């Protein structure tokens, strides 16, 4: 029974020393002197603000991408004990003692270091030699631009890590497909592919390019499986469902989870929530929630309300009126009604309050019990302070002559034929009997007599002249012009009116709303609103000193100065290894020319290389050239400020192509021993030049040692490079 004790327990393990050595070298190259410089470096001034907001749990919106990358940076700050108290106001600012610089930069550095062994493994899984795989890893190791980008609190190295992890995982899964489908390893690598893809997209939307590439490759491979007569229909369906689960369902679920964690962590109001809807703002602790807590939910006849325009661009604004009237004639000679102005005002003000009145009654207070206003009901809107009716008529608006003027006219207690009736249309209603609700309901007001819709039209950047106090124009827009968010309003502040006398009502309007309970949006409602913000909110395009075009990247005609020491010549630049960048371009050109040549020859039934070598050549190109193309070409269509670091994911794929092309040339075009020997010598000489350039530019990659003025001038290999040289 105890016989197993007679022999020792032996555990054997295979360790790839290439992988171990590459991982160690990657860690050394990225982690060495990580805390230096102890100052804000380039876009750390941007991402650092978000880390501080995470530490303080304050909500923010970064329209450049999803929150997963920001959360990883914040995790580094959390592990380092960062309290969020640092003013990220300028590049070069010295970090205070409470900022854990090493911890904040650790995760990007680790991600950059792990890209080195990942490159090795990818070429191994593509069935290339270990020598070619080692070359790919060393090229990634010695690429100055990748080193620089991974040593600071930036997102590109994390993005590239997840992209490479997704590619490697899919290749491992595909190679297991041949002999061990649905095994534990098969499931592990398939699921990891989906997880890595979702993480890449969660860091930056650029990750979507590689995700779509892998989906296309997976679709092509499955198409080939359909033609395999050895697979039953049931087996094919199982393969299809497994891929759908791992490559679509799981990434979508993880993408949602990133936002769930993000919104759970950031529960406090801050400056960024001003661009969100009233309902979103009211769900945050502090800010608008202080005002809106405890408000009546259902709008009733006699309710006192403020109406916020839903569009909120270029700024949030509320329906507003004041005692001033439109000028009798405008500058261009057109006449107006000379009635009381109605505008959209971007600040909270007592003149933003309106009273919902029943056209058949004179009272301006809520009855007991309250009579709620429903979709389709006819109301009059009385301006709280001046007690005049909201009106529109066939008079041209001041800035939009094709639209009707909106004004306030006639005191509510003067009897006249009703020209100021508005039909309430709840846009997001679930049924035609829905009640108009505070914050939640999005409402259009349709003028009964003219069918014009109340609209804030000042969102093209124009505002009223001095006579209108530069406030935004409000007009009556014909329904035939179509739907737009600028026609939609929601009740933000709300109370039930209690005072019929005007003086008492004015005191009531000046007092704050009550505070008892809070209103909360569901997670999916918040998520959808954030997605809308991401895809519609655009920062003003501004020229940056170091911005560049996508054409500048291929030949590296541009650089970015990341940091300059305040007194010495020490500085850090985003500059690539010139030899590697040029070699990558040549490799891509050689690959495309050779592929075209092979294709033409194969059409003529001439096969220059064996079929297995051809399949290997095509699959490697699909991953590397495809990865370069999908991560580079879309930038020609983007209307945004571009920088050199946007090219790094595409460059990484192009670098992987270099050893692939070299091995192919050595194996299939160098036929004689002499040619092979000469080719090997050239490769050694070429790689020595890669290492030489890496060493030459290391001082501006790591920021030390400090260089003299002549040494800095010697590094300016291109006239377009902006190497910073202090005036003596």
XYZ file of C-alpha atoms in Angstrom:
728
model
C 0.000 0.000 0.000
C 2.916 2.330 0.786
C 4.962 1.111 -2.147
C 4.967 4.522 -3.829
C 7.251 5.736 -1.018
C 10.016 3.395 -2.138
C 10.769 5.634 -5.115
C 11.439 9.367 -4.985
C 8.881 11.831 -6.372
C 10.419 13.365 -9.483
C 9.147 16.504 -11.224
C 10.589 17.373 -14.615
C 10.115 20.637 -16.427
C 11.229 22.044 -19.757
C 12.498 25.607 -19.523
C 13.122 27.602 -22.673
C 16.229 29.539 -21.700
C 15.735 31.823 -24.714
C 12.434 32.958 -23.211
C 13.938 33.371 -19.761
C 16.878 35.404 -21.055
C 14.652 37.592 -23.254
C 12.236 38.258 -20.383
C 15.088 39.243 -18.068
C 16.615 41.542 -20.693
C 13.201 43.064 -21.377
C 12.667 43.769 -17.684
C 16.114 45.321 -17.328
C 15.679 47.543 -20.391
C 12.288 48.847 -19.230
C 12.659 48.933 -15.433
C 16.184 50.316 -15.115
C 16.061 53.792 -13.557
C 12.270 53.852 -13.863
C 11.833 56.695 -11.354
C 14.065 58.973 -13.394
C 13.277 61.628 -14.266
C 11.232 62.428 -11.191
C 9.191 64.937 -13.157
C 6.077 64.960 -15.327
C 6.938 63.579 -18.771
C 4.816 64.613 -21.784
C 1.354 62.944 -21.614
C 1.808 62.001 -17.960
C 0.342 65.463 -17.410
C -2.821 64.155 -19.128
C -3.166 60.654 -17.670
C -2.029 61.752 -14.221
C -5.134 63.914 -13.842
C -7.322 60.841 -14.347
C -5.295 58.832 -11.841
C -5.847 61.578 -9.257
C -9.580 61.584 -9.993
C -9.686 57.797 -9.483
C -7.953 58.189 -6.155
C -10.577 60.753 -5.126
C -13.490 58.807 -6.708
C -14.502 61.811 -8.839
C -16.302 61.129 -12.106
C -14.568 62.124 -15.351
C -14.946 61.595 -19.097
C -11.988 60.926 -21.380
C -13.361 60.869 -24.913
C -10.113 59.334 -26.223
C -11.079 55.848 -25.124
C -12.557 53.343 -22.666
C -11.530 53.278 -19.000
C -9.585 49.992 -18.641
C -6.176 51.538 -19.381
C -6.830 54.413 -16.998
C -7.851 51.937 -14.295
C -4.591 50.011 -14.735
C -2.605 53.229 -14.298
C -4.725 54.058 -11.251
C -4.029 50.566 -9.893
C -0.335 51.414 -9.923
C -1.069 54.569 -7.958
C -3.268 52.655 -5.518
C -0.594 50.003 -4.899
C 1.929 52.778 -4.298
C -0.330 54.526 -1.783
C -0.982 57.610 -3.933
C -3.571 59.936 -2.389
C -4.296 61.806 -5.622
C -2.980 65.116 -4.328
C -0.758 66.460 -7.084
C -1.375 69.298 -9.526
C -0.796 67.920 -13.028
C -0.541 71.335 -14.627
C 2.626 71.286 -16.758
C 5.218 69.030 -18.345
C 8.454 69.027 -16.390
C 6.876 69.777 -12.993
C 8.790 68.026 -10.219
C 6.841 65.258 -8.478
C 6.183 65.826 -4.777
C 7.181 63.209 -2.212
C 3.625 61.814 -1.989
C 3.669 60.704 -5.665
C 4.876 57.072 -6.036
C 6.561 57.597 -9.409
C 8.000 54.057 -9.675
C 4.662 52.473 -8.872
C 2.735 54.664 -11.328
C 5.117 53.748 -14.156
C 5.460 50.071 -13.227
C 2.543 48.505 -15.150
C 3.359 50.183 -18.498
C 7.008 49.149 -18.038
C 6.079 45.533 -17.260
C 3.784 45.440 -20.290
C 6.575 46.800 -22.498
C 9.059 44.264 -21.104
C 6.727 41.312 -21.718
C 6.301 42.320 -25.360
C 9.836 40.981 -25.936
C 9.114 37.297 -25.084
C 5.686 37.614 -26.722
C 7.349 38.533 -30.026
C 9.567 35.455 -29.715
C 6.619 33.167 -29.050
C 4.539 34.577 -31.915
C 7.174 33.677 -34.502
C 7.594 30.232 -32.968
C 3.843 29.650 -33.255
C 3.971 30.873 -36.854
C 6.325 27.898 -37.432
C 9.469 29.950 -38.012
C 12.854 28.989 -36.603
C 13.959 29.841 -33.094
C 16.722 31.926 -34.655
C 14.144 34.094 -36.481
C 12.027 34.289 -33.312
C 15.066 35.378 -31.326
C 15.780 38.062 -33.924
C 12.224 39.420 -33.677
C 12.438 39.587 -29.888
C 15.813 41.357 -29.981
C 14.503 43.916 -32.459
C 11.618 44.701 -30.089
C 14.106 44.792 -27.209
C 16.369 47.308 -28.955
C 13.633 49.549 -30.394
C 14.212 52.929 -28.761
C 10.696 54.259 -29.341
C 9.087 51.241 -27.661
C 11.451 51.588 -24.695
C 10.656 55.281 -24.259
C 6.913 54.776 -24.511
C 6.884 51.931 -21.981
C 8.897 53.677 -19.258
C 6.293 56.309 -18.427
C 2.690 56.528 -17.294
C 1.341 56.081 -20.831
C -0.977 53.542 -22.458
C 0.687 52.460 -25.731
C 2.881 49.737 -24.194
C -0.150 48.251 -22.399
C -2.116 48.347 -25.651
C 0.683 46.633 -27.609
C 1.040 43.980 -24.887
C -2.617 42.976 -25.097
C -2.524 43.076 -28.915
C 0.460 40.711 -29.030
C -1.067 38.507 -26.334
C -4.261 38.222 -28.398
C -2.292 37.265 -31.529
C -0.178 34.701 -29.653
C -3.222 33.186 -27.945
C -5.048 32.778 -31.232
C -2.022 31.185 -32.919
C -1.623 28.703 -30.047
C -5.329 27.912 -30.214
C -5.162 27.425 -33.983
C -2.142 25.138 -33.786
C -3.901 23.004 -31.147
C -6.934 22.791 -33.427
C -5.289 20.144 -35.585
C -4.875 17.472 -32.938
C -6.601 18.412 -29.666
C -9.855 20.262 -30.281
C -11.911 21.064 -27.167
C -9.083 20.067 -24.848
C -8.300 22.120 -21.773
C -5.393 23.873 -23.529
C -7.555 24.522 -26.593
C -10.233 26.194 -24.481
C -7.638 28.148 -22.467
C -6.004 29.762 -25.496
C -9.326 30.428 -27.236
C -10.772 32.131 -24.168
C -7.533 34.041 -23.586
C -7.774 35.359 -27.155
C -11.170 36.899 -26.398
C -10.010 38.258 -23.040
C -6.886 39.840 -24.543
C -8.904 41.375 -27.393
C -11.392 42.922 -24.974
C -8.531 44.262 -22.832
C -6.891 45.806 -25.912
C -10.143 47.525 -26.890
C -10.645 48.516 -23.243
C -7.271 50.283 -23.172
C -7.749 52.223 -26.409
C -10.219 51.983 -29.241
C -7.197 51.368 -31.493
C -7.281 47.818 -30.117
C -10.450 47.335 -32.137
C -8.341 47.189 -35.321
C -6.441 44.067 -34.239
C -9.610 42.558 -32.780
C -11.339 42.870 -36.156
C -8.280 41.371 -37.871
C -8.371 38.316 -35.605
C -12.119 37.960 -36.121
C -11.516 37.979 -39.881
C -8.736 35.385 -39.578
C -10.917 33.208 -37.327
C -13.779 33.519 -39.805
C -11.520 32.476 -42.681
C -10.215 29.478 -40.743
C -13.762 28.421 -39.867
C -14.770 28.775 -43.521
C -12.038 26.267 -44.375
C -13.329 23.959 -41.631
C -16.763 23.928 -43.247
C -15.197 22.255 -46.266
C -13.706 19.475 -44.130
C -15.865 16.393 -44.832
C -14.448 14.633 -41.753
C -16.280 17.059 -39.454
C -19.940 16.391 -38.709
C -22.577 19.117 -38.640
C -22.782 18.823 -34.852
C -19.013 19.241 -34.549
C -19.070 22.282 -36.819
C -21.868 23.836 -34.768
C -19.893 23.236 -31.560
C -16.835 24.904 -33.106
C -18.960 27.851 -34.232
C -20.573 28.313 -30.807
C -17.209 28.025 -29.025
C -15.724 30.765 -31.193
C -18.816 32.921 -30.801
C -18.653 32.595 -27.025
C -14.921 33.278 -26.747
C -14.472 35.910 -29.444
C -17.743 37.849 -29.224
C -19.751 37.185 -26.066
C -16.848 37.300 -23.602
C -15.252 40.455 -25.110
C -18.606 42.261 -25.014
C -19.210 41.151 -21.413
C -15.722 42.250 -20.376
C -16.116 45.576 -22.152
C -19.289 46.181 -20.153
C -17.507 45.123 -16.946
C -14.797 47.767 -17.485
C -17.454 50.470 -17.446
C -19.259 48.882 -14.514
C -16.103 49.026 -12.382
C -15.318 52.514 -13.708
C -18.742 53.876 -12.750
C -18.706 52.057 -9.415
C -15.384 53.638 -8.492
C -16.272 57.139 -9.697
C -19.427 57.941 -7.766
C -18.698 61.572 -6.891
C -19.629 64.623 -8.916
C -16.884 66.653 -10.568
C -16.243 69.142 -13.355
C -16.602 66.549 -16.140
C -20.195 65.570 -15.387
C -21.447 68.919 -16.691
C -21.563 67.441 -20.208
C -23.755 64.545 -19.044
C -27.536 64.555 -18.865
C -29.385 65.746 -15.793
C -30.279 62.162 -14.896
C -26.628 61.125 -14.994
C -25.543 64.119 -12.926
C -28.269 63.426 -10.373
C -26.959 59.873 -9.915
C -23.580 61.159 -8.680
C -22.835 62.074 -5.096
C -22.719 65.841 -4.692
C -23.186 68.373 -7.493
C -26.611 68.240 -9.088
C -27.651 65.422 -6.744
C -27.692 67.940 -3.902
C -30.259 69.984 -5.777
C -32.408 67.257 -7.287
C -32.683 64.862 -4.343
C -36.208 64.660 -3.063
C -37.844 66.445 -5.967
C -41.314 65.305 -7.003
C -41.026 62.698 -9.731
C -44.184 63.500 -11.701
C -44.642 66.921 -13.323
C -48.129 68.242 -12.557
C -50.162 71.298 -13.435
C -48.766 74.035 -11.204
C -45.252 72.529 -11.098
C -42.310 74.935 -11.046
C -39.567 73.571 -13.337
C -36.288 74.369 -15.062
C -35.844 72.968 -18.577
C -32.373 71.841 -19.679
C -31.647 71.242 -23.351
C -30.663 67.601 -23.870
C -27.980 68.205 -26.515
C -25.707 70.119 -24.163
C -23.249 71.236 -26.866
C -21.228 73.321 -27.062
C -22.377 73.874 -23.481
C -25.294 72.944 -21.269
C -28.044 75.562 -21.128
C -31.520 76.121 -19.701
C -34.653 77.704 -21.170
C -34.518 81.295 -19.949
C -36.310 84.619 -20.187
C -35.859 88.100 -18.744
C -37.598 91.464 -18.880
C -35.594 92.762 -21.857
C -37.328 92.708 -25.228
C -36.113 92.007 -28.740
C -34.960 95.204 -30.537
C -37.567 96.779 -32.810
C -35.192 96.306 -35.744
C -32.079 94.177 -36.111
C -28.797 95.310 -37.647
C -29.842 94.018 -41.079
C -33.081 95.994 -40.991
C -35.435 93.098 -40.251
C -38.175 93.812 -37.752
C -39.045 91.799 -34.643
C -42.117 91.427 -32.435
C -40.430 93.596 -29.772
C -41.689 91.081 -27.197
C -39.839 89.656 -24.170
C -36.684 87.720 -25.066
C -36.450 83.936 -24.633
C -32.959 82.403 -24.727
C -30.972 79.376 -23.639
C -28.773 80.427 -20.721
C -25.659 78.401 -19.765
C -25.842 79.165 -16.027
C -28.297 78.400 -13.259
C -30.466 81.427 -12.608
C -33.837 82.268 -11.060
C -34.986 83.386 -14.533
C -34.715 79.753 -15.682
C -37.849 78.798 -13.711
C -41.143 78.138 -15.507
C -44.606 77.170 -14.281
C -46.640 74.462 -16.011
C -50.165 75.876 -16.338
C -53.443 74.229 -17.262
C -54.922 76.328 -20.139
C -58.412 75.908 -18.685
C -57.556 77.261 -15.217
C -55.965 80.402 -13.817
C -54.245 78.878 -10.803
C -50.439 78.462 -10.741
C -50.303 76.044 -7.797
C -50.470 72.263 -7.647
C -53.853 70.903 -6.660
C -54.402 68.234 -4.022
C -54.063 65.573 -5.236
C -51.680 66.694 -8.014
C -52.880 66.294 -11.612
C -49.918 64.863 -13.551
C -49.119 65.989 -17.097
C -49.015 63.134 -19.609
C -47.774 62.652 -23.147
C -49.966 64.595 -25.573
C -51.399 67.002 -22.963
C -51.702 70.696 -23.834
C -49.999 73.099 -21.423
C -49.002 76.717 -21.128
C -45.546 77.641 -19.826
C -45.520 80.741 -17.627
C -42.203 82.417 -16.871
C -41.903 82.368 -13.081
C -40.506 85.850 -12.451
C -42.254 87.891 -15.173
C -45.449 85.710 -15.314
C -45.593 85.983 -19.108
C -46.561 83.125 -21.427
C -44.034 81.288 -23.615
C -45.073 81.985 -27.204
C -43.948 81.500 -30.805
C -45.404 83.066 -33.934
C -44.779 83.748 -37.594
C -42.002 86.275 -37.017
C -38.436 85.460 -38.107
C -36.019 84.558 -35.315
C -33.119 87.002 -34.797
C -30.258 84.725 -35.986
C -32.257 82.079 -37.846
C -34.680 83.857 -40.204
C -35.932 80.506 -41.545
C -37.266 79.715 -38.062
C -39.908 81.367 -35.880
C -39.140 83.765 -33.073
C -39.850 82.547 -29.519
C -40.878 85.153 -26.992
C -42.785 85.703 -23.760
C -45.994 87.668 -24.226
C -49.146 88.573 -22.268
C -49.483 88.255 -18.520
C -51.104 84.944 -17.539
C -54.102 86.651 -15.864
C -55.061 88.667 -18.963
C -57.702 87.005 -21.079
C -56.836 86.731 -24.775
C -57.297 84.096 -27.498
C -54.784 81.355 -26.684
C -51.765 81.613 -29.005
C -49.411 80.090 -26.438
C -50.497 76.469 -26.219
C -47.830 73.734 -26.303
C -48.330 70.009 -26.734
C -46.059 67.871 -24.539
C -44.459 64.984 -26.475
C -42.364 62.548 -24.410
C -39.712 61.274 -26.818
C -38.494 58.343 -24.702
C -41.966 57.207 -23.644
C -42.922 53.557 -23.312
C -46.599 54.191 -23.996
C -48.842 57.056 -25.105
C -50.134 57.467 -21.536
C -46.725 58.030 -19.921
C -46.491 60.717 -17.233
C -43.988 63.551 -17.708
C -41.219 62.808 -15.165
C -38.512 64.910 -13.596
C -35.046 64.326 -15.122
C -36.020 61.016 -16.731
C -38.441 62.181 -19.439
C -37.056 63.720 -22.628
C -39.712 66.092 -23.952
C -40.507 68.071 -27.082
C -42.829 71.081 -26.989
C -44.929 71.450 -30.143
C -46.700 74.783 -30.626
C -50.370 73.998 -31.241
C -51.130 76.865 -33.638
C -48.038 76.674 -35.893
C -46.751 73.088 -35.297
C -43.324 74.570 -34.562
C -41.045 72.751 -32.107
C -39.209 74.598 -29.338
C -35.516 74.338 -30.211
C -32.199 75.699 -28.956
C -30.472 76.782 -32.150
C -27.308 78.387 -30.797
C -25.220 75.217 -31.104
C -23.444 76.221 -34.267
C -21.232 78.506 -32.221
C -23.374 81.647 -32.740
C -24.896 83.584 -29.886
C -27.147 86.624 -29.667
C -25.557 90.122 -29.889
C -25.043 92.429 -26.944
C -28.759 93.185 -26.710
C -29.282 89.472 -25.961
C -26.344 89.327 -23.513
C -24.520 86.804 -25.767
C -26.961 84.095 -24.728
C -27.945 81.259 -27.082
C -30.883 81.631 -29.446
C -34.142 79.701 -28.996
C -36.444 79.288 -32.001
C -39.593 77.572 -33.174
C -38.591 74.921 -35.742
C -41.078 73.318 -38.120
C -41.661 69.590 -37.521
C -41.002 68.909 -41.193
C -37.342 69.773 -40.600
C -36.884 66.483 -38.685
C -35.786 65.385 -35.221
C -32.703 66.681 -33.456
C -31.534 66.600 -29.837
C -31.577 70.388 -29.719
C -35.392 70.075 -29.849
C -35.503 67.907 -26.726
C -35.661 69.139 -23.121
C -35.797 67.577 -19.694
C -36.924 68.888 -16.327
C -33.868 69.266 -14.119
C -35.109 71.128 -11.020
C -38.702 70.702 -9.932
C -40.979 71.659 -7.066
C -44.724 71.740 -6.578
C -45.888 75.338 -6.569
C -47.695 76.400 -3.396
C -48.069 80.199 -3.699
C -50.627 81.849 -5.945
C -49.510 85.375 -5.019
C -46.618 86.645 -7.170
C -44.435 88.049 -4.337
C -44.703 84.848 -2.322
C -44.037 82.815 -5.467
C -40.839 84.786 -6.189
C -39.566 83.956 -2.705
C -40.436 80.328 -3.406
C -38.560 80.387 -6.713
C -35.429 81.758 -5.033
C -35.417 79.009 -2.379
C -33.631 75.671 -2.916
C -35.565 72.533 -3.737
C -36.172 69.986 -1.004
C -33.732 67.132 -0.245
C -34.996 63.718 0.820
C -34.282 60.881 -1.588
C -32.113 60.306 -4.663
C -32.891 59.234 -8.200
C -30.589 56.666 -9.802
C -30.008 55.611 -13.376
C -29.447 51.965 -14.242
C -25.950 50.877 -15.233
C -26.998 50.235 -18.842
C -28.498 53.722 -19.110
C -25.238 55.241 -17.871
C -23.206 52.980 -20.162
C -25.189 53.937 -23.259
C -24.923 57.621 -22.410
C -21.137 57.343 -22.031
C -20.873 55.561 -25.389
C -22.838 58.360 -26.995
C -20.527 60.921 -25.412
C -17.416 59.063 -26.633
C -18.601 58.996 -30.224
C -20.118 62.471 -30.423
C -17.960 64.626 -28.155
C -15.098 66.119 -30.114
C -12.341 68.229 -28.692
C -11.440 71.240 -30.747
C -8.707 70.299 -33.189
C -5.673 72.294 -32.178
C -2.254 72.243 -33.723
C 0.386 70.849 -31.399
C 4.076 71.527 -31.701
C 4.784 67.800 -32.003
C 1.708 66.686 -33.933
C 2.377 64.964 -37.230
C 0.699 63.334 -40.201
C 0.529 59.598 -40.810
C 2.897 59.980 -43.779
C 5.614 61.353 -41.485
C 5.643 58.164 -39.436
C 6.904 55.675 -42.004
C 10.216 57.454 -42.502
C 10.239 58.867 -38.970
C 10.539 62.452 -40.155
C 9.176 63.599 -36.824
C 9.977 63.152 -33.152
C 8.483 64.201 -29.818
C 10.453 65.876 -27.044
C 9.120 64.241 -23.869
C 11.235 65.908 -21.190
C 14.082 68.379 -20.732
C 16.152 68.778 -17.585
C 15.759 72.331 -16.236
C 19.501 73.005 -16.076
C 21.543 70.319 -17.872
C 21.311 68.954 -21.423
C 19.576 65.750 -20.309
C 16.404 65.116 -22.282
C 14.076 62.368 -23.467
C 12.709 62.027 -26.995
C 10.352 59.633 -28.685
C 12.729 58.552 -31.440
C 12.857 55.167 -33.098
C 15.815 53.050 -34.106
C 16.439 54.392 -37.598
C 17.868 51.114 -38.926
C 14.924 49.090 -37.570
C 12.298 51.472 -39.014
C 13.974 51.505 -42.443
C 14.402 47.713 -42.368
C 10.741 47.233 -41.460
C 9.676 49.349 -44.449
C 11.995 47.392 -46.747
C 10.724 44.075 -45.339
C 7.099 45.092 -45.992
C 7.959 46.155 -49.541
C 9.911 42.938 -50.211
C 7.079 40.851 -48.804
C 4.447 42.476 -51.015
C 6.613 42.331 -54.162
C 7.589 38.692 -53.573
C 3.983 37.740 -52.839
C 2.823 39.348 -56.075
C 5.600 37.572 -57.974
C 4.703 34.218 -56.458
C 1.014 34.726 -57.214
C 1.654 35.536 -60.865
C 3.975 32.549 -61.220
C 1.491 30.234 -59.509
C -1.177 31.306 -61.997
C 1.191 30.018 -64.656
C 1.509 26.737 -62.700
C 5.094 27.567 -61.721
C 5.767 26.831 -58.056
C 8.994 28.441 -56.900
C 8.667 27.297 -53.288
C 7.100 24.206 -51.691
C 3.406 24.376 -50.820
C 4.028 24.263 -47.060
C 6.486 27.187 -47.381
C 3.872 29.103 -49.396
C 1.182 28.541 -46.757
C 3.627 29.643 -44.055
C 4.499 32.760 -46.072
C 0.823 33.678 -46.571
C -0.230 33.075 -42.946
C 2.701 35.082 -41.585
C 1.889 37.944 -43.954
C -1.773 37.852 -42.999
C -0.840 38.437 -39.377
C 2.118 40.827 -39.737
C 1.277 42.825 -42.865
C -2.413 42.701 -41.940
C -1.609 43.889 -38.411
C 0.485 46.732 -39.787
C -2.200 47.778 -42.276
C -5.190 47.746 -39.906
C -3.253 49.672 -37.251
C -1.875 52.254 -39.673
C -4.154 52.959 -42.633
C -7.225 54.064 -40.578
C -5.283 57.129 -39.401
C -5.562 58.602 -42.889
C -9.331 58.791 -42.325
C -9.246 60.234 -38.798
C -9.930 63.875 -38.060
C -7.886 64.200 -34.897
C -4.521 65.453 -33.775
C -1.999 62.697 -34.508
C 1.326 61.936 -32.868
C 4.201 59.597 -33.630
C 3.256 57.207 -30.812
C 0.029 56.339 -32.655
C 2.205 54.412 -35.127
C 3.822 52.105 -32.532
C 1.240 49.247 -32.687
C 1.574 49.135 -36.491
C 5.358 49.365 -36.218
C 5.430 46.374 -33.860
C 3.754 44.160 -36.464
C 6.097 45.457 -39.156
C 9.139 44.651 -37.005
C 7.911 41.065 -36.633
C 7.954 40.835 -40.423
C 11.717 41.540 -40.693
C 13.006 38.115 -39.473
C 10.213 36.395 -41.418
C 11.455 37.941 -44.675
C 15.104 37.311 -43.762
C 14.505 33.628 -43.051
C 12.526 33.247 -46.263
C 15.291 34.870 -48.313
C 17.942 32.708 -46.647
C 16.005 29.461 -47.055
C 14.599 29.852 -50.559
C 16.564 32.462 -52.519
C 20.097 31.784 -51.317
C 20.597 28.414 -52.978
C 24.372 27.956 -52.772
C 26.526 27.657 -49.656
C 28.484 30.773 -50.659
C 25.336 32.830 -50.972
C 24.076 31.585 -47.611
C 27.396 32.500 -45.959
C 27.395 35.965 -47.512
C 23.763 36.476 -46.527
C 24.466 35.453 -42.925
C 27.397 37.882 -42.768
C 25.177 40.692 -44.045
C 22.534 39.863 -41.437
C 25.152 39.984 -38.668
C 26.441 43.322 -39.945
C 22.910 44.672 -40.217
C 22.021 43.592 -36.685
C 25.242 45.169 -35.393
C 24.082 48.469 -36.909
C 20.729 48.070 -35.104
C 22.579 47.669 -31.820
C 24.886 50.609 -32.625
C 21.932 52.951 -33.263
C 20.249 51.736 -30.069
C 23.360 52.601 -28.046
C 23.792 55.936 -29.841
C 20.287 57.135 -28.987
C 20.122 55.576 -25.504
C 20.917 58.912 -23.771
C 17.736 60.478 -25.185
C 15.803 57.235 -24.640
C 16.563 56.983 -20.923
C 17.298 60.661 -20.211
C 20.835 59.996 -19.016
C 23.702 60.613 -19.214
C 23.476 64.316 -19.919
C 24.842 65.261 -23.333
C 26.838 68.307 -24.355
C 25.691 70.664 -27.091
C 27.982 69.102 -29.756
C 26.767 65.620 -28.786
C 23.146 66.728 -29.072
C 23.791 68.249 -32.491
C 25.385 64.980 -33.614
C 22.114 63.182 -32.792
C 20.164 65.346 -35.212
C 20.385 62.902 -38.089
C 17.419 64.532 -39.832
C 16.733 68.241 -40.189
C 13.103 67.636 -39.220
C 14.066 66.294 -35.780
C 13.643 68.801 -32.992
C 16.542 68.047 -30.654
C 16.410 70.623 -27.843
C 19.603 72.637 -27.456
C 19.873 75.330 -24.805
C 21.200 78.711 -25.835
C 24.558 79.400 -24.269
